[in-house]
Coordinates of C-alpha atoms and ligand atoms in Angstrom, one line a residue:
M1 CA 35.3 25.3 15.4
A2 CA 33.2 22.8 17.6
A3 CA 30.1 21.8 15.6
S4 CA 27.9 23.2 18.4
A5 CA 29.7 26.6 18.4
M6 CA 27.9 29.7 17.3
I7 CA 28.6 33.4 17.3
I8 CA 25.8 35.7 18.5
R9 CA 25.2 39.4 19.3
L10 CA 24.9 39.4 23.1
A11 CA 21.8 40.8 24.7
Q12 CA 20.9 41.9 28.2
D13 CA 20.2 38.4 29.4
H14 CA 23.8 37.4 28.8
A15 CA 24.9 39.9 31.5
A16 CA 25.8 37.3 34.1
A17 CA 27.7 35.1 31.7
L18 CA 29.6 38.1 30.3
Q19 CA 30.5 39.3 33.8
T20 CA 31.9 35.9 34.6
L21 CA 33.9 35.7 31.4
R22 CA 35.3 39.2 31.8
R23 CA 36.3 38.5 35.5
E24 CA 38.2 35.4 34.2
A25 CA 39.9 37.3 31.4
L26 CA 41.0 40.1 33.6
T27 CA 42.3 37.7 36.3
L28 CA 44.2 35.3 34.0
H29 CA 45.6 37.9 31.6
P30 CA 46.2 41.2 33.5
S31 CA 48.5 42.7 30.9
A32 CA 46.2 41.9 28.0
F33 CA 43.4 44.3 29.1
S34 CA 43.7 47.9 30.3
A35 CA 40.4 47.7 32.4
D36 CA 41.0 47.8 36.2
P37 CA 39.7 44.6 37.8
D38 CA 38.9 46.4 41.1
L39 CA 36.6 48.9 39.4
E40 CA 35.0 46.1 37.3
E41 CA 34.3 44.0 40.5
K42 CA 32.0 47.0 41.6
L43 CA 29.8 46.7 38.5
T44 CA 26.4 45.2 39.2
L45 CA 24.4 43.1 36.8
D46 CA 22.3 46.0 35.9
D47 CA 25.6 47.9 35.0
W48 CA 26.5 45.0 32.7
R49 CA 23.1 45.1 31.1
K50 CA 23.8 48.9 30.4
R51 CA 27.2 48.0 29.1
I52 CA 25.9 45.4 26.7
E53 CA 23.4 48.0 25.3
S54 CA 26.0 50.7 25.0
A55 CA 28.2 48.7 22.6
A56 CA 28.1 45.9 20.2
W57 CA 29.1 42.8 22.1
F58 CA 29.5 39.4 20.5
G59 CA 29.9 36.1 22.0
G60 CA 31.0 32.6 21.1
L61 CA 28.5 30.0 22.5
V62 CA 29.5 26.3 22.7
D63 CA 26.5 24.2 23.8
G64 CA 24.8 27.3 24.9
E65 CA 27.7 28.4 27.2
L66 CA 29.7 31.7 26.7
M67 CA 33.2 30.7 25.8
A68 CA 34.4 33.7 23.9
M69 CA 33.6 37.4 23.8
A70 CA 34.7 40.7 22.0
A71 CA 33.1 44.1 21.7
L72 CA 33.0 46.8 19.2
T73 CA 32.8 50.3 20.8
V74 CA 32.6 53.8 19.4
E75 CA 33.4 57.3 20.9
P76 CA 30.4 59.5 21.2
S77 CA 31.7 62.4 19.3
K78 CA 30.3 62.7 15.7
K79 CA 33.9 63.5 14.6
L80 CA 35.0 59.9 15.7
R81 CA 32.1 57.8 14.9
H82 CA 33.5 56.5 11.6
T83 CA 35.9 54.4 13.7
G84 CA 35.0 51.3 15.6
H85 CA 37.2 50.0 18.4
L86 CA 37.7 46.3 18.9
A87 CA 38.1 45.4 22.6
S88 CA 37.7 42.8 25.2
M89 CA 38.7 39.9 22.8
Y90 CA 38.9 36.8 24.8
V91 CA 38.6 33.0 24.2
R92 CA 38.5 30.4 27.0
Q93 CA 41.6 28.3 27.2
N94 CA 39.9 25.1 26.0
Y95 CA 38.6 26.8 22.8
R96 CA 41.9 28.4 21.8
G97 CA 43.2 27.3 18.4
T98 CA 39.8 25.9 17.4
G99 CA 38.8 28.7 14.9
L100 CA 36.4 30.3 17.4
A101 CA 38.4 33.5 17.6
D102 CA 38.4 33.7 13.8
K103 CA 34.7 33.2 13.6
L104 CA 34.2 35.9 16.3
I105 CA 36.3 38.4 14.4
E106 CA 34.7 37.6 11.1
R107 CA 31.3 38.3 12.7
I108 CA 32.6 41.5 14.2
L109 CA 34.0 42.7 10.9
E110 CA 30.7 42.0 9.3
H111 CA 29.0 44.3 11.8
A112 CA 31.8 46.9 11.5
A113 CA 31.5 47.1 7.7
D114 CA 27.9 48.2 8.1
H115 CA 28.7 50.9 10.7
F116 CA 32.4 52.0 10.5
E117 CA 35.0 53.0 7.9
Q118 CA 37.9 51.6 10.0
V119 CA 38.5 49.4 13.0
M120 CA 41.2 50.2 15.6
L121 CA 42.5 48.2 18.5
T122 CA 45.5 48.1 20.9
V123 CA 47.2 45.0 21.9
E124 CA 50.1 44.3 24.3
A125 CA 53.2 44.3 22.2
G126 CA 54.4 40.8 23.5
N127 CA 51.0 39.1 22.8
S128 CA 52.0 37.5 19.6
R129 CA 49.1 35.1 19.6
A130 CA 46.6 37.9 19.4
I131 CA 48.7 40.0 17.0
G132 CA 48.8 37.0 14.7
L133 CA 45.1 36.7 14.8
Y134 CA 44.5 40.4 14.1
E135 CA 47.0 40.3 11.2
R136 CA 45.3 37.3 9.7
H137 CA 42.2 39.4 9.6
G138 CA 43.9 42.3 7.8
F139 CA 44.8 44.6 10.8
R140 CA 48.2 46.3 10.4
P141 CA 50.3 48.0 13.1
I142 CA 50.2 51.7 12.9
G143 CA 52.2 52.7 16.0
G144 CA 53.1 51.9 19.5
I145 CA 52.4 53.1 23.0
P146 CA 55.4 52.7 25.3
R147 CA 54.7 51.8 28.9
S148 CA 51.0 51.9 28.2
I149 CA 49.8 49.4 30.7
L150 CA 51.2 49.1 34.4
V151 CA 50.6 45.9 36.3
D152 CA 52.0 45.3 39.7
G153 CA 54.9 47.7 39.0
K154 CA 55.7 46.3 35.5
Y155 CA 55.1 48.2 32.4
F156 CA 53.9 46.7 29.1
D157 CA 54.1 48.5 25.6
E158 CA 51.1 48.3 23.4
V159 CA 50.7 48.2 19.6
M160 CA 47.9 50.1 17.9
M161 CA 46.4 48.2 14.9
L162 CA 44.1 49.4 12.3
L163 CA 41.9 47.9 9.6
A164 CA 40.6 50.1 6.9
L165 CA 37.1 49.0 5.6
P166 CA 35.8 49.6 2.1
R167 CA 33.8 52.7 2.0
K168 CA 30.1 52.3 1.3
S169 CA 28.8 54.2 -1.6
Ligands
COA1 C1 44.0 36.2 21.8 C2 43.0 35.0 21.6 C3 41.7 35.5 21.5 C4 43.3 34.3 20.3 O1 42.6 33.3 20.2 P1 43.2 31.8 19.8 O2 42.2 30.8 19.7 O3 44.3 31.5 20.9 O4 44.1 32.2 18.5 P2 44.0 31.6 17.1 O5 42.6 31.5 16.6 O6 44.8 32.6 16.2 O7 44.6 30.2 17.2 C5 46.0 30.1 17.5 C6 46.4 28.8 17.0 O8 45.4 27.8 16.6 C7 45.4 27.6 15.2 N1 44.1 27.6 14.6 C8 43.4 28.6 14.4 N2 42.2 28.2 13.8 C9 42.2 26.9 13.9 C10 41.3 25.9 13.4 N3 40.1 26.1 12.8 N4 41.7 24.5 13.6 C11 42.9 24.2 14.1 N5 43.8 25.2 14.5 C12 43.5 26.4 14.3 C13 46.4 28.7 14.7 O9 46.9 28.3 13.4 C14 47.2 29.0 15.8 O10 48.2 28.0 15.7 P3 49.7 28.4 16.2 O11 49.6 29.0 17.6 O12 50.4 27.0 16.2 O13 50.2 29.3 15.3 C15 43.2 34.1 22.8 O14 44.5 33.5 22.7 C16 43.0 34.7 24.1 O15 41.9 34.8 24.6 N6 44.1 35.1 24.9 C17 44.0 35.7 26.1 C18 43.3 37.1 26.1 C19 44.0 38.0 25.1 O16 45.2 38.1 25.0 N7 43.1 38.8 24.5 C20 43.6 39.8 23.4 C21 43.4 41.2 24.0 S1 44.0 42.3 22.7

């Protein structure tokens, strides 16, 4: 990881940088994210500030610039609150293969260990780079969702992955 890189929990004043990074991620990798880019384009900066507050967003900063992001979300039902959902994992092209993605996941799992009993995610079945990253951090495939994502008339399957966290006594 670049010496000047650091992982931080994002706050409301990162809304503009996060919006830009998300726009880039959804544009360059449409099958890697289930979010609808047209709907996201309608979100205002204020919406992004609320989004940042409604989940735990983490970012990888290099020289103060946001180069990577990921979020841990949770369903509101108290029956589901023991599971965190890892989403929106993205590292800018120039910083791939540098260890920034590892650092981001490590930080997220640190946070998850304090709040959840397990972490789930879904990843496009052909995204071997992302799957390799998640496996390296202990996630295991637990099932698949055929034809989960539809982009421009083409279907993509997804794999669900789970990491069980040690239960706090
Ligand atoms: C998925 C994603 C976040 C993974 O990040 P990444 O930096 O590409 O992946 P890794 O950290 O696993 O690194 C990949 C390569 O760098 C190597 N690497 C990792 N850490 C390294 C380090 N500290 N120094 C040198 N090389 C390193 C890995 O060994 C791997 O090499 P390989 O491809 O030859 O096997 C990134 O590729 C990405 O943003 N992709 C587009 C969006 C996406 O698919 N998101 C996932 C949605 S579920």
